[in-house]
Amino acid sequence: MRGGGGWISSERATSSYDLVEQMYYLYARVVKAKDLPTNPVTGSRDPYIEVKLGNYKGKTQHFEKRTGPECKQVIFDMNEVPTRVPPDSPLAPQWYRLEDRRGDRKGKGEIMLAVWMGTQADEAFPEAWHSDAASVYGGGVFSVRSKVYVVPKLWYQSQCDQSARSGITRQKPAPTAEPFEEQLVLTVENKLSPAKDELVGRASLPLTNFERRLDHWPVHSQWFNFQRFGFGALEGDKRHELKFSTRVHLRVCLEGAYHVLDESTMYISDTRPTARQLWKQPIGILEVGILSAQGLLPVKTKDGRGTTDAYCVAKYGLKWVRTRTIIDSFSPKWNEQYTWEVYDPCTVITLGVFDHCHLGRGETPGAGKDSRIRKVRIRLSTLETDRIYTHSYPLLVLQPSGLKKMGELQLAFRFTCLSLAHIIYLYGHPLPPKMHYLRPFTVNQLGSLRYQAMNIVAVRLGRAEPPLRKEVVEYMLDVDSHMWSMRRSKANFFRIMSPFSGIISMSTWLGELILPTIFLYTFLIGIWNFRFRPRHPPHMDTKLSWAEVVNPDELDEEFDTFPTSKQQDVVRMRYDRIRSVAGRFQTVVGDMATRGERFQALLSWRDPRASNLFIVFCLCTAITLT
């Protein structure tokens, strides 16, 4: 369906648009005009087309000095006109003679247009100029329409190089996106002094030349030539003449077996590897109806009064959607329906509500930032198969003054299962692809790579027309989720303790049967390790304690007094470093809590499919053991 803007190829996908209220519109498609008369005063032709219906009036752009302008816009509500139901073909436009106010048609020219009644399922809906945005003109017209965005496919680019001087150096992986516009630039510099480096050679290598690896096997190495700038007191152009210097031996590849993380793992929406060859068939279809919002608060002032120009953004997998903008309304009604293919049931769809602040009345959109109102997350594993959910979700935001409700967002969901066997298979496997376990990245690397990937996504979506602005993309991707917060740390602690509380209760109940087995097993381990006992008294392990690799600043911090005796800037730097380290622990604890909640959902029915499978498994196991 064009309204969903998707690329769904499954036969189970429908175009009924049945999750939202059917809203009828009058579509007037103005194609072109011909034989228009000239202006009797100026003698020129600067035509535009104006459509009126009651108090509504819409105008196309002017076409200077043209007798046959072409234009494709205007929408307004009206009854008693031909009705079109997709997937019927579009209505053919017809020529109509123009007349003046006295009804005279002679010599007034003709206009070609098509008029029909349709709903938001019509493929013309996303490109239409809506009556609820009639006050927007110029470049702002394009920015208020609904759009579908496709996130660029992200790859990890990794390399190791070998040269005669430096030996082998392994570089950190870096994310990159298709189409590959960047180049891998290698430079060799000669350190003349602690404060001065001299460029010796440079090589710019297109990423399209490198191998795309789909597994963990080694890649083929290649030799690349360096170019260098001339040395010595050369005059004129000779000083910058490029000369052959040396070669570099590289192993460079684009990793296709990883999933490039650009979002928080706690709310991940896609787990597929980059390479399409490694994708499995979809397990289901998710249909989402973005219905309306209620009780939104004013977020800006226009003409001396508070107002909100709201739109909604939904993100799942590689597909982002944005509804049209409803101008000056605290209770906007979108009634737009979108569809996604689902490849893993343990994923999350994120929907955010924003205020459009780049609207101009006949002027170019402004340069401010769209205000974020709040977002809602729905975990797909909580949705039963083939059931329609309609619910209003509160838009809660935590501010320095406390928790505040910004309104409510009404949504409709339906998950359709395509392969139950595939779902059962996925429940027994971890979320990320296996390369994340065969050759895992460190926690520091994952944080840095995710930040780079978010920047790439924000830049690419910001170059679309109309753009999905950077502040919107960053908010949807949780750009600040790594920042330490006492509230988040407490929340993650209690989240991770909740699944363990059930385990503790179960262990108390089964203690009489399990404890003897545990003590016997511990006795056997102790006997087995007797021959590996240390022969000398243990001493400090310098590697385990990191005493061998400690840097001077860490030593200075360790031997600092309490309270500190350092300067304010040093204390500030160390405090920010502690927050950074604590943020990483907070992220790890949050991931562990998410996994614990998945296990707890087996009996709490928060994941209906997993609970069904687990209960059947327990029953079969009990019968077998009996």
XYZ file of C-alpha atoms in Angstrom:
626
model
C 0.000 0.000 0.000
C 1.313 3.429 -0.806
C -0.096 4.793 2.404
C 2.246 2.461 4.292
C 5.106 3.218 1.974
C 6.565 -0.236 2.529
C 8.157 -2.840 0.322
C 6.176 -5.788 1.735
C 6.181 -8.693 -0.682
C 4.291 -11.284 1.388
C 0.897 -12.519 0.245
C -0.352 -12.073 3.836
C 0.108 -8.315 3.659
C -3.151 -6.490 3.068
C -4.133 -3.058 1.835
C -7.423 -2.854 3.744
C -6.271 0.076 5.874
C -8.558 -1.284 8.591
C -6.671 -0.238 11.742
C -7.549 3.432 11.390
C -10.661 5.482 10.864
C -11.458 6.005 7.202
C -11.238 9.726 6.464
C -12.656 10.901 3.149
C -10.973 13.627 1.124
C -11.661 15.383 -2.110
C -8.613 15.002 -4.325
C -8.190 17.641 -7.005
C -5.201 16.898 -9.225
C -4.433 19.935 -11.364
C -2.176 18.816 -14.209
C -1.719 21.732 -16.619
C -3.388 24.556 -18.526
C -3.189 25.886 -22.063
C -4.200 28.853 -24.225
C -4.449 31.188 -21.256
C -5.171 34.850 -22.028
C -2.603 37.547 -21.325
C -2.917 40.130 -18.590
C -4.521 43.236 -20.182
C -2.368 45.541 -18.045
C 1.082 43.972 -18.173
C 0.669 42.013 -21.386
C 2.346 38.959 -19.808
C 1.159 35.654 -18.367
C 2.033 34.811 -14.745
C -0.652 32.219 -14.001
C -1.449 30.306 -10.843
C -4.425 28.149 -9.906
C -6.684 28.830 -6.933
C -9.193 26.395 -5.449
C -11.937 27.537 -3.067
C -14.326 25.524 -0.903
C -16.245 27.431 1.755
C -13.700 29.284 3.866
C -10.829 27.190 2.523
C -8.649 28.529 -0.267
C -5.569 26.918 -1.780
C -3.232 28.325 -4.408
C -0.502 26.761 -6.523
C 2.787 28.492 -7.169
C 3.130 31.161 -9.861
C 4.506 30.244 -13.282
C 6.138 33.311 -14.747
C 5.610 34.060 -18.441
C 4.214 30.621 -19.284
C 1.016 29.805 -21.136
C 1.067 26.087 -20.343
C 2.042 25.644 -16.693
C 2.093 22.214 -15.073
C 1.276 21.660 -11.388
C 0.182 18.735 -9.201
C -1.455 19.882 -5.934
C -4.554 20.737 -4.037
C -6.725 18.808 -1.528
C -9.965 19.806 0.251
C -12.988 17.977 1.700
C -16.287 17.811 -0.272
C -19.143 15.387 -1.041
C -20.960 14.061 -4.090
C -18.014 13.507 -6.401
C -16.782 10.253 -8.004
C -15.276 7.842 -5.486
C -12.118 5.854 -6.157
C -11.128 2.759 -4.151
C -7.517 1.527 -4.441
C -6.151 -0.571 -6.027
C -8.260 0.871 -8.848
C -6.195 2.819 -11.347
C -5.973 6.606 -10.914
C -8.670 8.700 -12.509
C -7.752 10.072 -15.914
C -7.587 13.898 -15.988
C -9.785 15.780 -18.442
C -9.701 19.169 -20.148
C -12.176 21.771 -18.865
C -12.824 25.153 -20.449
C -12.273 28.176 -18.252
C -14.827 30.901 -17.912
C -14.901 34.379 -16.415
C -17.207 35.641 -13.702
C -19.954 36.290 -16.256
C -19.845 32.679 -17.494
C -18.085 33.535 -20.765
C -15.788 30.683 -21.926
C -14.639 32.115 -25.224
C -10.864 32.598 -25.372
C -10.314 31.892 -21.664
C -8.145 28.828 -22.076
C -8.437 25.310 -20.709
C -7.299 23.451 -17.608
C -6.637 19.712 -17.215
C -7.581 18.204 -13.852
C -9.025 15.149 -12.140
C -11.333 15.287 -9.123
C -12.357 12.296 -7.009
C -13.300 11.227 -3.494
C -10.911 8.901 -1.681
C -9.455 8.007 1.705
C -5.976 8.168 3.189
C -5.302 4.788 1.527
C -5.088 6.601 -1.816
C -1.546 6.690 -3.197
C -1.921 10.433 -3.774
C -2.387 11.038 -0.044
C 1.308 11.360 0.989
C 2.024 13.885 -1.783
C -1.123 15.948 -1.337
C -1.480 19.458 0.031
C -3.867 19.027 2.964
C -6.506 21.443 4.132
C -5.266 21.061 7.725
C -2.033 22.717 6.585
C -3.627 25.422 4.463
C -1.699 28.174 6.234
C 1.651 26.735 5.103
C 3.169 27.975 1.862
C 6.467 27.866 0.035
C 9.054 25.310 1.105
C 7.044 24.467 4.207
C 4.423 22.624 2.112
C 6.828 19.765 1.395
C 7.902 19.467 5.042
C 4.373 18.820 6.389
C 3.620 15.803 4.175
C 3.868 12.213 5.364
C 6.982 10.402 4.206
C 8.750 7.048 4.434
C 12.517 6.982 4.975
C 14.874 4.064 4.441
C 17.901 3.947 6.727
C 21.167 3.451 4.794
C 22.686 -0.010 5.053
C 25.552 0.175 7.546
C 28.778 -1.850 7.364
C 31.748 -2.208 9.678
C 35.003 -1.386 7.896
C 38.028 -3.044 9.513
C 41.662 -3.191 8.502
C 45.159 -4.152 9.535
C 48.254 -2.860 7.735
C 51.874 -3.844 7.512
C 54.774 -1.636 6.409
C 58.538 -1.886 6.485
C 58.883 0.667 9.289
C 55.884 0.223 11.503
C 55.265 -3.511 11.244
C 51.671 -4.646 11.828
C 49.103 -2.244 13.245
C 45.490 -3.209 13.858
C 42.996 -0.417 13.401
C 39.678 -0.029 15.187
C 36.609 -0.898 13.096
C 34.533 2.003 11.848
C 30.951 2.093 10.518
C 30.236 3.222 6.979
C 27.080 3.365 4.892
C 25.957 2.545 1.372
C 26.387 4.124 -1.082
C 30.035 4.398 -0.096
C 30.831 8.076 -0.516
C 33.826 8.151 1.817
C 37.341 6.899 1.148
C 39.852 5.213 3.409
C 42.679 7.748 3.750
C 46.046 6.519 5.025
C 48.820 8.976 5.838
C 52.456 8.562 6.874
C 53.939 11.411 8.904
C 57.470 12.145 10.038
C 57.665 13.505 13.582
C 60.144 16.377 13.407
C 59.475 17.606 16.936
C 56.931 17.031 19.697
C 54.811 19.825 18.234
C 55.433 19.379 14.498
C 54.705 16.548 12.062
C 55.654 16.415 8.400
C 53.507 14.660 5.801
C 55.497 11.907 4.095
C 52.883 10.038 2.072
C 49.177 9.584 1.547
C 46.860 7.031 -0.053
C 43.123 7.520 -0.707
C 41.366 4.199 -1.259
C 37.698 3.866 -2.354
C 35.736 1.507 -0.115
C 34.142 -0.120 -3.161
C 37.497 -1.770 -3.916
C 37.541 -3.827 -0.731
C 36.266 -7.327 -0.076
C 32.915 -7.860 1.651
C 33.322 -10.576 4.260
C 30.357 -12.698 5.333
C 32.118 -14.880 7.923
C 35.184 -14.944 10.189
C 37.681 -16.291 7.665
C 40.761 -14.170 6.795
C 40.522 -11.762 3.882
C 43.007 -11.444 1.059
C 45.724 -8.841 1.532
C 46.602 -6.200 -1.073
C 49.489 -3.842 -1.768
C 48.733 -0.152 -2.189
C 51.099 2.577 -3.299
C 51.738 5.631 -1.176
C 52.353 9.010 -2.712
C 54.499 11.602 -0.946
C 55.330 15.260 -1.211
C 58.833 16.312 -2.245
C 61.411 17.143 0.449
C 63.977 19.881 0.733
C 63.996 23.534 -0.243
C 62.198 23.073 -3.549
C 60.873 26.105 -5.407
C 57.536 26.732 -7.091
C 55.349 23.828 -8.118
C 58.105 21.280 -7.536
C 57.648 21.600 -3.788
C 54.194 20.024 -4.021
C 55.046 17.494 -6.711
C 53.740 14.015 -5.905
C 56.441 11.344 -5.969
C 56.265 7.585 -5.398
C 57.331 6.833 -1.836
C 56.576 3.301 -0.660
C 53.883 0.674 -0.438
C 51.594 -0.472 2.331
C 50.340 -4.010 2.830
C 46.680 -3.995 3.900
C 43.998 -6.430 4.870
C 40.818 -4.402 4.550
C 37.263 -5.681 4.428
C 33.685 -4.618 4.927
C 32.149 -6.780 7.626
C 28.752 -8.084 6.523
C 28.163 -10.692 9.244
C 27.738 -8.142 12.056
C 24.674 -6.104 12.897
C 25.795 -2.484 13.051
C 24.266 -1.045 16.208
C 22.894 2.469 15.880
C 20.292 2.146 18.664
C 20.155 1.031 22.262
C 20.318 -2.754 22.678
C 17.560 -2.576 25.307
C 15.144 -1.249 22.664
C 16.598 -2.796 19.529
C 14.330 -2.966 16.476
C 16.516 -4.998 14.130
C 19.061 -7.761 14.688
C 19.849 -8.820 11.133
C 23.420 -8.828 9.831
C 24.342 -6.289 7.193
C 24.706 -8.698 4.270
C 21.342 -9.488 2.699
C 22.602 -12.983 1.805
C 22.544 -13.832 5.535
C 18.959 -12.716 6.116
C 16.334 -15.322 6.870
C 12.713 -15.165 5.803
C 10.424 -12.819 7.779
C 8.434 -14.418 10.577
C 5.543 -11.983 10.551
C 4.048 -8.656 9.559
C 3.501 -5.721 11.890
C 0.758 -3.242 11.026
C 0.590 0.006 12.962
C -2.158 2.594 12.904
C -1.129 6.044 14.136
C -4.567 7.320 15.096
C -4.433 10.570 17.049
C -3.117 12.463 20.035
C -5.107 14.019 22.844
C -4.393 16.790 25.330
C -1.091 17.964 23.884
C 0.425 20.948 25.649
C 1.543 24.109 23.824
C 5.263 24.020 23.126
C 5.696 27.381 21.364
C 4.073 30.773 20.943
C 2.556 32.017 17.697
C 0.739 35.356 17.353
C 0.798 35.754 21.135
C -0.776 32.390 21.988
C 0.464 28.889 22.681
C 0.254 26.338 19.884
C 1.547 22.982 18.687
C 2.115 21.707 15.134
C 2.384 17.985 15.846
C 3.632 15.068 13.775
C 4.550 11.497 14.690
C 7.631 9.465 13.735
C 7.740 5.646 13.885
C 10.993 3.682 13.688
C 11.381 -0.056 13.187
C 14.254 -1.775 11.405
C 15.445 -0.084 8.244
C 12.184 1.800 7.736
C 11.226 5.080 9.384
C 7.913 6.829 8.740
C 6.683 10.327 9.476
C 3.047 11.353 9.484
C 1.826 14.600 8.044
C 1.919 17.648 10.310
C -1.381 18.833 11.768
C -1.181 22.608 12.113
C -2.243 24.403 15.303
C -4.028 21.557 17.091
C -3.748 20.048 20.566
C -5.773 16.993 19.435
C -4.383 16.083 16.007
C -5.912 13.180 14.066
C -3.549 11.442 11.651
C -5.268 8.090 10.954
C -2.340 6.773 8.940
C -1.438 3.095 8.698
C 1.990 1.589 8.018
C 3.381 -1.908 7.611
C 6.697 -3.577 8.443
C 8.180 -7.037 7.963
C 9.279 -8.663 11.238
C 12.408 -10.819 11.444
C 12.610 -11.275 15.231
C 9.756 -11.209 17.777
C 11.942 -9.847 20.585
C 12.274 -6.413 19.030
C 10.787 -3.008 19.796
C 9.018 -0.373 17.709
C 9.518 3.243 18.795
C 7.075 6.073 18.092
C 7.776 9.709 18.931
C 5.664 12.868 18.795
C 7.318 16.141 17.796
C 6.413 19.754 17.211
C 7.243 21.143 13.770
C 8.979 24.475 14.213
C 10.188 24.975 10.618
C 6.965 26.234 9.116
C 6.858 29.583 7.386
C 3.911 31.515 6.092
C 5.016 31.999 2.527
C 8.665 31.892 3.523
C 11.533 29.444 3.737
C 11.394 27.087 6.770
C 13.302 28.316 9.797
C 16.542 27.047 11.252
C 15.337 26.120 14.751
C 14.953 22.655 16.229
C 11.833 20.521 16.306
C 10.699 20.115 19.908
C 10.359 16.565 21.152
C 7.144 15.899 23.030
C 7.645 12.251 24.042
C 7.996 8.738 22.652
C 6.302 5.380 23.176
C 7.838 1.927 22.832
C 6.017 -1.345 22.139
C 7.769 -4.719 22.456
C 6.497 -7.019 19.698
C 6.770 -10.126 21.867
C 3.870 -8.785 23.979
C 1.485 -8.786 20.997
C -0.716 -11.823 20.438
C -1.019 -13.132 16.901
C -3.801 -11.738 14.677
C -5.249 -9.584 17.435
C -5.945 -5.865 16.992
C -4.812 -3.685 19.891
C -6.122 -0.135 20.249
C -4.882 1.824 23.222
C -3.951 5.330 24.364
C -0.418 5.651 25.738
C 0.509 8.561 28.037
C 3.293 10.822 26.797
C 5.353 11.198 29.967
C 8.516 13.257 30.131
C 10.951 13.633 33.017
C 11.945 17.256 33.526
C 14.140 18.938 36.175
C 10.915 19.836 37.978
C 9.682 16.228 37.942
C 7.464 13.919 35.884
C 5.047 15.679 33.521
C 2.330 14.389 31.204
C 2.441 15.965 27.745
C -0.698 14.281 26.412
C -1.718 10.875 25.064
C -0.975 9.015 21.837
C -3.608 6.629 20.484
C -2.225 3.701 18.490
C -3.462 0.469 16.906
C -1.336 -2.664 16.376
C -1.705 -6.032 14.699
C 0.960 -8.735 14.446
C 0.416 -11.449 11.831
C 2.505 -14.628 12.092
C 3.989 -16.040 8.888
C 6.145 -18.868 10.269
C 5.580 -20.413 13.708
C 8.496 -22.823 13.213
C 10.832 -19.916 12.548
C 9.608 -18.136 15.681
C 10.332 -21.234 17.792
C 13.810 -21.396 16.254
C 14.511 -17.741 17.080
C 13.479 -18.114 20.726
C 16.349 -20.549 21.193
C 19.014 -18.238 19.789
C 20.553 -14.948 20.956
C 19.508 -11.685 19.327
C 22.781 -10.551 17.646
C 24.351 -12.586 14.811
C 26.931 -15.182 15.779
C 29.877 -12.976 14.722
C 29.182 -10.843 17.796
C 30.199 -13.894 19.856
C 32.933 -15.335 17.645
C 34.818 -12.035 17.466
C 33.117 -9.675 19.920
C 33.832 -5.987 20.249
C 34.742 -4.478 23.602
C 32.289 -2.328 25.530
C 34.321 0.792 24.700
C 34.363 -0.107 21.004
C 30.606 -0.698 20.919
C 29.942 2.700 22.480
C 32.199 4.510 20.031
C 30.891 2.585 17.004
C 27.274 3.231 17.956
C 27.927 6.957 18.287
C 29.523 7.034 14.823
C 26.688 4.986 13.322
C 24.075 7.347 14.799
C 25.860 10.302 13.225
C 25.864 8.589 9.824
C 22.134 7.818 10.043
C 21.346 11.373 11.157
C 23.338 12.886 8.282
C 21.800 10.617 5.635
C 18.205 11.115 6.813
C 18.875 14.837 7.097
C 19.721 14.893 3.380
C 16.340 13.460 2.374
C 13.600 15.699 0.993
C 11.933 16.663 3.201
C 14.670 16.036 5.765
C 14.196 14.079 8.956
C 16.149 16.433 11.131
C 19.095 15.541 13.328
C 17.394 16.280 16.653
C 14.553 13.922 15.717
C 16.869 11.072 14.681
C 19.024 11.412 17.781
C 16.012 11.371 20.096
C 14.547 8.287 18.395
C 17.929 6.497 18.651
C 18.464 7.427 22.344
C 21.654 9.355 21.755
C 22.064 10.019 25.487
C 21.276 6.512 26.764
C 24.922 5.948 27.738
C 24.917 8.879 30.179
C 24.986 7.850 33.822
C 21.963 8.591 35.951
C 21.232 7.549 39.517
C 17.576 7.058 38.578
C 18.420 4.793 35.628
C 20.915 2.817 37.693
C 18.340 2.222 40.442
C 15.727 1.261 37.871
C 18.076 -1.239 36.185
C 19.056 -2.686 39.578
C 15.442 -3.369 40.539
C 14.732 -4.680 37.031
C 17.515 -7.215 37.311
C 16.501 -8.173 40.864
C 12.915 -8.917 39.854
C 13.731 -12.111 37.869
C 16.193 -13.232 40.561
C 13.559 -12.922 43.287
C 11.616 -15.753 41.692
C 14.739 -17.881 41.426
C 15.522 -17.289 45.102
C 11.997 -18.308 46.098
C 12.227 -21.444 43.974
C 15.624 -22.365 45.439
C 14.195 -22.086 48.972
C 11.365 -24.413 48.051
C 13.674 -26.945 46.420
C 16.504 -26.484 48.904
C 16.061 -29.846 50.552
C 16.561 -31.637 47.231
C 19.134 -29.376 45.586
C 21.488 -28.550 48.469
C 22.846 -32.097 48.922
C 23.590 -32.298 45.223
C 25.329 -28.891 45.262
C 27.546 -29.791 48.216
C 28.443 -33.140 46.683
C 29.345 -31.462 43.389
C 31.429 -28.867 45.250
C 33.288 -31.664 47.097
C 34.149 -33.374 43.815
C 35.440 -30.120 42.282
C 37.651 -29.532 45.318
C 39.127 -33.043 45.090
C 39.746 -32.614 41.354
C 41.561 -29.286 41.813
C 43.790 -30.630 44.596
C 46.580 -31.538 42.198
C 46.531 -28.012 40.696
C 46.958 -26.294 44.064
C 49.623 -23.530 44.215
C 53.029 -24.681 45.452
C 54.020 -21.282 46.856
C 52.180 -18.667 48.883
C 50.174 -16.422 46.547
C 51.318 -12.875 45.945
C 49.976 -9.830 44.094
C 49.032 -10.571 40.475
C 50.224 -7.466 38.628
C 48.263 -8.323 35.509
C 45.022 -9.055 37.327
C 45.297 -5.838 39.316
C 46.224 -3.767 36.232
C 49.244 -2.447 38.125
C 51.481 -2.911 35.086
C 49.421 -0.728 32.742
C 48.227 2.031 35.075
C 48.822 5.555 33.746
C 50.163 8.495 35.787
C 46.791 10.262 36.012
C 45.147 7.163 37.473
C 47.944 6.863 40.029
C 47.592 10.529 40.931
C 43.858 10.026 41.429
C 44.379 6.898 43.538
C 46.765 8.649 45.941
C 44.755 11.857 46.130
C 43.537 12.928 49.561
C 39.929 12.857 50.729
C 38.496 15.439 50.393
C 40.423 16.133 47.212
C 43.285 18.582 47.097
C 43.279 19.001 43.301
C 42.277 21.990 41.216
C 38.696 22.449 40.041
C 39.373 21.571 36.386
C 41.087 18.303 37.386
C 38.198 17.352 39.660
C 35.702 18.160 36.884
C 37.609 15.987 34.406
C 37.736 13.055 36.825
C 34.054 13.411 37.686
C 33.111 13.298 33.990
C 35.313 10.220 33.590
C 33.582 8.479 36.492
C 30.204 9.296 34.948
C 31.384 7.830 31.644
C 32.534 4.583 33.278
C 29.363 4.390 35.349
C 27.324 4.910 32.198
C 28.923 1.849 30.608
C 28.121 -0.261 33.675
C 24.599 1.121 33.603
C 24.224 0.011 29.986
C 25.535 -3.478 30.754
C 23.204 -3.846 33.739
C 20.294 -2.665 31.593
C 21.095 -5.303 28.959
C 21.273 -7.983 31.665
C 17.946 -6.792 33.051
C 16.372 -7.040 29.605
C 17.548 -10.629 29.285
C 16.246 -11.385 32.771
C 12.858 -9.937 31.882
C 12.734 -12.154 28.798
C 13.273 -15.183 31.054
C 10.690 -13.939 33.560
C 8.183 -13.485 30.729
C 8.114 -17.267 30.241
C 5.678 -17.626 33.149
C 4.196 -14.128 33.434
C 2.584 -14.226 29.952
C 4.182 -10.927 28.978
C 5.353 -12.854 25.923
C 2.343 -15.037 24.967
C 4.149 -17.120 22.340
C 7.144 -17.831 24.584
C 4.879 -18.725 27.516
C 2.924 -21.188 25.374
C 6.088 -22.847 24.135
C 7.669 -23.018 27.605
C 4.592 -24.489 29.293
C 4.261 -27.168 26.599
C 7.977 -27.935 26.959
C 7.644 -28.268 30.768
C 4.661 -30.578 30.384
C 6.426 -32.825 27.876
C 9.578 -32.910 30.037
C 7.592 -33.801 33.160
C 5.779 -36.630 31.356
C 9.062 -37.944 29.944
C 10.878 -37.915 33.312
C 7.917 -39.504 35.056
